[in-house]
Coordinates of C-alpha atoms and ligand atoms in Angstrom, one line a residue:
X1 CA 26.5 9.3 -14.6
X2 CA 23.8 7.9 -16.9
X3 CA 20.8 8.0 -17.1
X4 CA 18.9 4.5 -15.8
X5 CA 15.8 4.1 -17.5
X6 CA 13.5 1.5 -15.6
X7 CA 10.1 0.1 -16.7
X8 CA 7.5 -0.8 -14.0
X9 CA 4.6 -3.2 -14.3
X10 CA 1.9 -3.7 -11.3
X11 CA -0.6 -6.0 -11.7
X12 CA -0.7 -7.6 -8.2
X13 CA -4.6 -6.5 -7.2
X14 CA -6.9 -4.4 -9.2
X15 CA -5.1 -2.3 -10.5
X16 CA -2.9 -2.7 -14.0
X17 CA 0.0 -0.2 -13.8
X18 CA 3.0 0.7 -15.8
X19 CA 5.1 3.2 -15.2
X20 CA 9.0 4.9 -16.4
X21 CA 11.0 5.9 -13.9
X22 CA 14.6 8.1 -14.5
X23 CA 16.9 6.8 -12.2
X24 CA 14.4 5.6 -9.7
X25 CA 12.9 8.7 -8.2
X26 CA 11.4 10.9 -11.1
X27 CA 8.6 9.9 -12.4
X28 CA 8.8 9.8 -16.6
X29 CA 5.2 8.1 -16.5
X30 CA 2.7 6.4 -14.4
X31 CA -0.1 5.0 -16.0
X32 CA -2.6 3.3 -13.8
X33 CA -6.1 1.5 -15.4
X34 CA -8.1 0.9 -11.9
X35 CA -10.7 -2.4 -11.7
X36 CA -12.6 -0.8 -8.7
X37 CA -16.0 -0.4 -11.2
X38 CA -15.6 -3.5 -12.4
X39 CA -15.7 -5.2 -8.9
X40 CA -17.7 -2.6 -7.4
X41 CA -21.0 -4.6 -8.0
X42 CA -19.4 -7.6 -6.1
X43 CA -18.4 -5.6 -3.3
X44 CA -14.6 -6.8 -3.4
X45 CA -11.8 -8.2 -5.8
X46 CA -12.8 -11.2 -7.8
X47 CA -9.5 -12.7 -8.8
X48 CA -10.6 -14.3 -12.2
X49 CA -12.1 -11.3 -13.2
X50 CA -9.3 -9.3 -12.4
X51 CA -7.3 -11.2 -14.0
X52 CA -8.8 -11.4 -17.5
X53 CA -9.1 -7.6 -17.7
X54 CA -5.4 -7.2 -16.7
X55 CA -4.3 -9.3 -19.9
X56 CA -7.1 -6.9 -21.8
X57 CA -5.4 -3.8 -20.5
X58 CA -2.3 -4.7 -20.0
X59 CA -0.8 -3.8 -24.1
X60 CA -2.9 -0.5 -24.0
X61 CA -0.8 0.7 -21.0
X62 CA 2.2 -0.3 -21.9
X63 CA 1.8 1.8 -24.9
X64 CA 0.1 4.9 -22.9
X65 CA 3.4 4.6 -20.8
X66 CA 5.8 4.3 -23.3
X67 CA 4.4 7.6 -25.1
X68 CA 3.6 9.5 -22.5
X69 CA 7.4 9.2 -20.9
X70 CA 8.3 9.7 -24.0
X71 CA 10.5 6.9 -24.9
X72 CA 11.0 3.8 -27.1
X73 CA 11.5 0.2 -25.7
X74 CA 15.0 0.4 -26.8
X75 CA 15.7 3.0 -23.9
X76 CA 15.1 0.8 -21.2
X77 CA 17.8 0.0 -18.8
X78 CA 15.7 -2.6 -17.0
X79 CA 12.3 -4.3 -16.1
X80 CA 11.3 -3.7 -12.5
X81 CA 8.0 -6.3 -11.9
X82 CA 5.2 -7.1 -9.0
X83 CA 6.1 -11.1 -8.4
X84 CA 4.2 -10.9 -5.1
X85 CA 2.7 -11.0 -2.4
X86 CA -0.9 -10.7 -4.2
X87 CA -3.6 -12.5 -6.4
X88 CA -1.3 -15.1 -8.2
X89 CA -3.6 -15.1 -11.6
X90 CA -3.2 -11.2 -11.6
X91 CA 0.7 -11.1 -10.4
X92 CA 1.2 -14.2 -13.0
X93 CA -0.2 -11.8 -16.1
X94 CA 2.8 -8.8 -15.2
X95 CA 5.1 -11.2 -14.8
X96 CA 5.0 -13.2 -17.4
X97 CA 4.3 -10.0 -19.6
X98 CA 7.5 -8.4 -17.9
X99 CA 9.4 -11.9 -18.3
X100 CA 8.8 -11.8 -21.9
X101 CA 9.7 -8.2 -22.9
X102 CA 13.2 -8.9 -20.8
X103 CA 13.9 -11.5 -23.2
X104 CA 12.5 -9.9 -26.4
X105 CA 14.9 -6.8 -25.6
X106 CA 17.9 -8.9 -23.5
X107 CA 17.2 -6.5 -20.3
X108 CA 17.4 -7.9 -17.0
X109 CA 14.6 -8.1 -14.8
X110 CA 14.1 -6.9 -11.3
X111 CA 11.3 -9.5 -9.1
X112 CA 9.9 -7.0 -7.2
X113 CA 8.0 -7.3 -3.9
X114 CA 4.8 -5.2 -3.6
X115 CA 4.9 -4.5 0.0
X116 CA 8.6 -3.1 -0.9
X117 CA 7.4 -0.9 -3.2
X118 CA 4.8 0.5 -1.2
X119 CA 7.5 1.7 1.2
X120 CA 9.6 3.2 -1.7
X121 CA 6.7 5.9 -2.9
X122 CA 8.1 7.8 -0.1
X123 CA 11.6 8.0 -1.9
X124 CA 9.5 9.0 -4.8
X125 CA 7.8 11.8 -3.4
X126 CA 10.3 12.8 -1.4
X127 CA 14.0 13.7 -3.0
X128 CA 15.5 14.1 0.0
X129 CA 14.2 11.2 2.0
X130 CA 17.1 8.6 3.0
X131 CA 16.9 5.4 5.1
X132 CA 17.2 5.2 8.2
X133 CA 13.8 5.5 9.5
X134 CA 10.2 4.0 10.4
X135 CA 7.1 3.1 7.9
X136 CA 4.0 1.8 8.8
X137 CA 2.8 -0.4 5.8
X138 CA -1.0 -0.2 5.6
X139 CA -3.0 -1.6 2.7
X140 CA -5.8 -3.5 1.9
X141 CA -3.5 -6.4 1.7
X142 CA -0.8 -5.9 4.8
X143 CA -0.6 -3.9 8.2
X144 CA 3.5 -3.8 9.1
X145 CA 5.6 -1.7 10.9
X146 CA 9.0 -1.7 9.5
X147 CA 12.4 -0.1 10.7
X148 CA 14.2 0.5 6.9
X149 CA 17.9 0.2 7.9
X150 CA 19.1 0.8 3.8
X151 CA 17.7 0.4 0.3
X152 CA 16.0 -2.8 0.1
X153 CA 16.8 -3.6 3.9
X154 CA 14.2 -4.3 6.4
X155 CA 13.8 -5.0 10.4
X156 CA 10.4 -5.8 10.8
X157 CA 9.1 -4.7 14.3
X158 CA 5.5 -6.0 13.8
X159 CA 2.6 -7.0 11.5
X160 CA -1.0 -7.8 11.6
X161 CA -2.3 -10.9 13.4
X162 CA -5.2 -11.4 11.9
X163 CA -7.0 -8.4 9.5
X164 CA -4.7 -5.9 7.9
X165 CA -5.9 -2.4 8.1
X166 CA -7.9 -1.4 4.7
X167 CA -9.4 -4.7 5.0
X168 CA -10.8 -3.7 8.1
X169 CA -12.2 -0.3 6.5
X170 CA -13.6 -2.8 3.3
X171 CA -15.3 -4.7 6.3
X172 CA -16.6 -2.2 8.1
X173 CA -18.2 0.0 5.1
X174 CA -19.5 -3.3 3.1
X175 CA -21.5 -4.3 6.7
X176 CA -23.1 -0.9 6.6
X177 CA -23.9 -0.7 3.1
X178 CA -21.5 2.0 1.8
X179 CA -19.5 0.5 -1.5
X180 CA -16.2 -0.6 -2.4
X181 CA -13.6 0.5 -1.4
X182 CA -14.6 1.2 1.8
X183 CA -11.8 3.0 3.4
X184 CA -12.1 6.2 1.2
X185 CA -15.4 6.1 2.0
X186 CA -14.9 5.7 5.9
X187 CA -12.9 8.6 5.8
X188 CA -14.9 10.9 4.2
X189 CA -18.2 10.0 6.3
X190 CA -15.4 10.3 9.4
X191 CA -15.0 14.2 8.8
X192 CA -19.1 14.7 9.2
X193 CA -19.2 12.1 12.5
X194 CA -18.4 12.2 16.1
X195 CA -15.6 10.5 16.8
X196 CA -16.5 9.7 20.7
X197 CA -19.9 8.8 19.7
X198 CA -19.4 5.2 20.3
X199 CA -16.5 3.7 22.3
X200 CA -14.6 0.8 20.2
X201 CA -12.0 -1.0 21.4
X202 CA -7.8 -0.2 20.9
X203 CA -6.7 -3.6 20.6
X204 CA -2.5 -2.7 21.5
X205 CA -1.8 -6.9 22.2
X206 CA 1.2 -6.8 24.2
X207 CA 2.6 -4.3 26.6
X208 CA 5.8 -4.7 24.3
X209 CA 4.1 -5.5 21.3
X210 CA 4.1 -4.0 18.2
X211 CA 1.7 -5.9 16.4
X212 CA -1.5 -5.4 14.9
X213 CA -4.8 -6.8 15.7
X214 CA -8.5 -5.9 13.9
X215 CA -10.6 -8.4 14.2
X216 CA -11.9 -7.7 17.2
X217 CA -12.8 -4.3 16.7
X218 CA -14.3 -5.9 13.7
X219 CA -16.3 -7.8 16.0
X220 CA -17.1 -4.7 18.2
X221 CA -18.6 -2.5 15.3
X222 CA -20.9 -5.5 13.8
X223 CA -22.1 -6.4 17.1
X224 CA -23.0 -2.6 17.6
X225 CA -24.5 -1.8 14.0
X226 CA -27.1 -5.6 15.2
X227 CA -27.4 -4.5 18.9
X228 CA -28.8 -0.8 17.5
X229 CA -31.0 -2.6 14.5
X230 CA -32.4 -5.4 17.1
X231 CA -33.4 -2.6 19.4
X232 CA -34.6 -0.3 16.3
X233 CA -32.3 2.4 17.1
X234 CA -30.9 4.5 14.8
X235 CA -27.7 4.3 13.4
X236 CA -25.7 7.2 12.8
X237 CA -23.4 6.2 9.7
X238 CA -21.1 9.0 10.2
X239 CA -20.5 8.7 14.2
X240 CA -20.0 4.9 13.3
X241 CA -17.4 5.3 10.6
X242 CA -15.6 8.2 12.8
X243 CA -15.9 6.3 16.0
X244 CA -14.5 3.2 14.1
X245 CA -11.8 5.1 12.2
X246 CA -10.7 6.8 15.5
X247 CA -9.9 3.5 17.0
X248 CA -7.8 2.2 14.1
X249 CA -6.1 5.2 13.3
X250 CA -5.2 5.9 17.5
X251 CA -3.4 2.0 17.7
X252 CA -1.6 3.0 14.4
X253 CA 0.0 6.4 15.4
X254 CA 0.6 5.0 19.5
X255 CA 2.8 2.5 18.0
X256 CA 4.1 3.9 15.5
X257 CA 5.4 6.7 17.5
X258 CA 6.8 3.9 20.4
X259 CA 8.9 2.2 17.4
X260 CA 10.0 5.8 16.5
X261 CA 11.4 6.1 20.1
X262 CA 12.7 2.5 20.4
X263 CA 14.9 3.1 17.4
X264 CA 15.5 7.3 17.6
X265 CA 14.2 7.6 14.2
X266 CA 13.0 11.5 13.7
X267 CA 11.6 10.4 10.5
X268 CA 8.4 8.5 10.4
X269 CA 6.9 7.3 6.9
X270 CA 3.3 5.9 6.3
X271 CA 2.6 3.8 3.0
X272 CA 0.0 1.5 1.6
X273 CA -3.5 2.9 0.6
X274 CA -4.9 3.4 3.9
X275 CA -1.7 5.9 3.8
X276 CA -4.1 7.9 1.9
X277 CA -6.5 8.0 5.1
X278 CA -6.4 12.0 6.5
X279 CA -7.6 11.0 9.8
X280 CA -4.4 8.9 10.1
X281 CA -2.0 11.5 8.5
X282 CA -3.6 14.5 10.6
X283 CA -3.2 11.9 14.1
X284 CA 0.2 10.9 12.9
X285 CA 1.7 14.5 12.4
X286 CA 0.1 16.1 15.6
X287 CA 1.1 13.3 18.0
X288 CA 5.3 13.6 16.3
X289 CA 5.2 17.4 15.8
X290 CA 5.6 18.3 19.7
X291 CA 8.2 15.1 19.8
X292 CA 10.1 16.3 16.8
X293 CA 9.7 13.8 14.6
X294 CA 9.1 14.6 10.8
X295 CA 6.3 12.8 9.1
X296 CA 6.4 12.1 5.7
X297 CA 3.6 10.4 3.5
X298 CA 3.1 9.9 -0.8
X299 CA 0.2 11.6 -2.1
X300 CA -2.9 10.1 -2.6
X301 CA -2.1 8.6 -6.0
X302 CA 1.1 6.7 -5.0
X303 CA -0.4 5.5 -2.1
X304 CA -2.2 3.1 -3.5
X305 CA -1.3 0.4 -6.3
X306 CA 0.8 1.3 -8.9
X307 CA 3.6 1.0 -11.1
X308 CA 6.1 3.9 -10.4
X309 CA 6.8 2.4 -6.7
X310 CA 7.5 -0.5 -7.9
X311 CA 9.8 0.9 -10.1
X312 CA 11.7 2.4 -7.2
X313 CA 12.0 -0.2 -5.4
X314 CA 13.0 -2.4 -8.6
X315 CA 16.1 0.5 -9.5
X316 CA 17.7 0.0 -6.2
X317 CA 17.8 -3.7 -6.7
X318 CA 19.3 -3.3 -10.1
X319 CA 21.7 -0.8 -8.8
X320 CA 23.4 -3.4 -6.1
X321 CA 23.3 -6.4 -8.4
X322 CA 19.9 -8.0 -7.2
X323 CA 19.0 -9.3 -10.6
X324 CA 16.2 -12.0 -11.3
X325 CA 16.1 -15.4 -13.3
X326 CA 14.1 -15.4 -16.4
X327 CA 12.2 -18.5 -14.6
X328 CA 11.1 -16.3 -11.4
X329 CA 7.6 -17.3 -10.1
X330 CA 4.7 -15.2 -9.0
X331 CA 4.6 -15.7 -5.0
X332 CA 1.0 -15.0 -3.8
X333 CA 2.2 -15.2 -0.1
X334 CA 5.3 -13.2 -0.4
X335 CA 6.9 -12.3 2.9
X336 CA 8.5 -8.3 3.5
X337 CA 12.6 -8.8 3.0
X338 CA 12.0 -12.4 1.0
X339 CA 14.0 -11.6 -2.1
Ligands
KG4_401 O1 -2.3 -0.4 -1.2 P1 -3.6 -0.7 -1.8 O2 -4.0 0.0 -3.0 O3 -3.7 -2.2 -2.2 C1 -3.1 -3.3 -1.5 O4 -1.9 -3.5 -1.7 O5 -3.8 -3.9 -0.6 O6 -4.6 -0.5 -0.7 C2 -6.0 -0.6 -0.9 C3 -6.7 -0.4 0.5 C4 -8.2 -0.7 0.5 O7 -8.5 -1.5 1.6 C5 -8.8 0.7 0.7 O8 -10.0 0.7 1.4 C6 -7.7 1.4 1.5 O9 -6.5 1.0 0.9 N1 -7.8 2.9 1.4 C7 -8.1 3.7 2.4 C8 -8.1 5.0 1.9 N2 -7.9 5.0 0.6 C9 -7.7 3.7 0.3 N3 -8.3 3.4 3.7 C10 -8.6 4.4 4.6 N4 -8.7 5.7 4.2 C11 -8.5 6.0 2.9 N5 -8.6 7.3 2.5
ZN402 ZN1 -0.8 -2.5 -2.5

């Protein structure tokens, strides 16, 4: 068979990605330009300033891609592109540039949806990894947990109601002063605190349920860091970001692990950049190991925002016919298993 060159563009957040993928799983390139110290001094993602440095950035990555995977725009099979769910000024800038190389070379072009490709950085990192089996999705953006049936198929056994889980980590660490991103952060701090120090609230919902809620423990951890500084006591960042991290990560793995059981998956996969937490991975493995269940994560780097996973996702598309009109629109709100 041959080859199947795809080109990748990301460009839903802060990050503007492109990336060449051989057919879908090896990575020829992966070029990422991160924001974060551009938005670092307004503690989060400004969407008009994101935006106007990914048109800036976006030609000098293309080219860093191109060269680095050592190819020539007339080798690409197809163009695999972020069309949502994200900022729609930063999505629109990929797409449109994607749009317009598909018709300057007559390729076809996939619409790709982020949250997709987030799931498909396991098939990246891990040649052998085949559907069936359980992801949780957890970014800054999304908390899901997803049974993947096929390529590009989804059951979706829950979401978050309200916060999704690296937002509640860019919360936490922007109420105590610590930067941006915060979940990085959190995690680092986690491994110097005591993780029983203070006693935040699991929030599991539902006996049955298998959604997410963070708002509350949100709640919990503000109310704490005001109760201590009202009664001048001292706060211990460390215990505070362990304690807190605990309690996100413990809800995570407990159902997690239930939808593992419910659908008698032995493979569980985390995604999303708070994939990259190694509280959450270290919980995750110990709870499956002694249930047999095989845990399987990207490394740090395609955890979070980029191109090559969207390329993934975008080649298995293209491989079953799922094409896109040259007139497809970015969708800031785009839904998991929306095509
Ligand atoms: O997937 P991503 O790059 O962007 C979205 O699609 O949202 O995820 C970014 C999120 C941020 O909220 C960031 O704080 C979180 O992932 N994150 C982490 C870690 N690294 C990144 N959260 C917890 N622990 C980490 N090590
Ligand atoms: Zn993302």
């Amino acid at each position: 068979m041959e080859n199947i060159i795809t080109l990748a563009i990301e460009t839903s957040c802060d990050e503007t990605s492109i990336g060449v993928l051989k057919n879908g799983r090896e990575i020829l390139s992966n070029r990422i330009s991160s924001q974060i110290e551009l938005h670092k001094k307004f503690g989060g993602v400004v969407p008009e300033v994101a935006s106007r440095k990914h048109i800036e950035t976006i030609d000098y990555i293309l080219d860093d891609a191109l060269k680095e995977a050592n190819i020539s725009l007339n080798d690409i099979d197809n163009i695999a592109v972020t069309y949502g769910p994200g900022l729609v000024g930063a999505l629109l800038v990929g797409l449109s540039y994607g749009k317009a190389l598909a018709y300057a070379l007559d390729k076809p072009l996939v619409g790709v949806n982020h949250i997709e490709g987030h799931i498909n950085a396991n098939f990246i990192e891990h040649p052998e990894l085949e559907p069936p089996f359980v992801c949780l999705i957890v970014s800054g953006g999304h908390s899901h947990l997803v049974y993947i049936k096929d390529y590009g198929e989804y059951e979706i056994l829950g979401r978050t109601r309200d916060d999704a889980a690296g937002e509640a980590f860019d919360k936490i660490a922007r109420a105590m002063n610590l930067g941006y991103p915060g979940g990085p952060i959190i995690d680092e701090l986690s491994k110097e605190g005591n993780k029983d120090a203070v006693n935040f609230p699991r929030v599991y919902l539902e006996e049955d349920s298998f959604d997410f809620s963070f708002s509350g423990l949100k709640s919990a951890v503000l109310n704490y860091l005001n109760n201590q500084k009202q009664k001048d006591l001292d706060i211990v960042v460390e215990d505070v970001a362990a304690s807190f991290q605990q309690a996100v990560i413990e809800v995570l793995v407990n159902k997690t692990l239930r939808a593992a059981n419910l659908k008698n998956s032995n493979i569980i996969t985390i995604a999303g950049g708070v994939a990259a937490n190694e509280g959450l991975r270290k919980l995750m493995e110990e709870k499956a190991k002694g249930l047999g269940i095989d845990v399987k994560y990207p490394s740090k780097i395609l955890c979070t925002d980029n191109a090559a996973m969207i390329g993934c996702a975008g080649y298995y598309d293209y491989i079953k016919g799922r094409i896109s009109d040259l007139d497809l629109n970015a969708v800031p709100n785009l839904k998991l298993g929306d095509k």
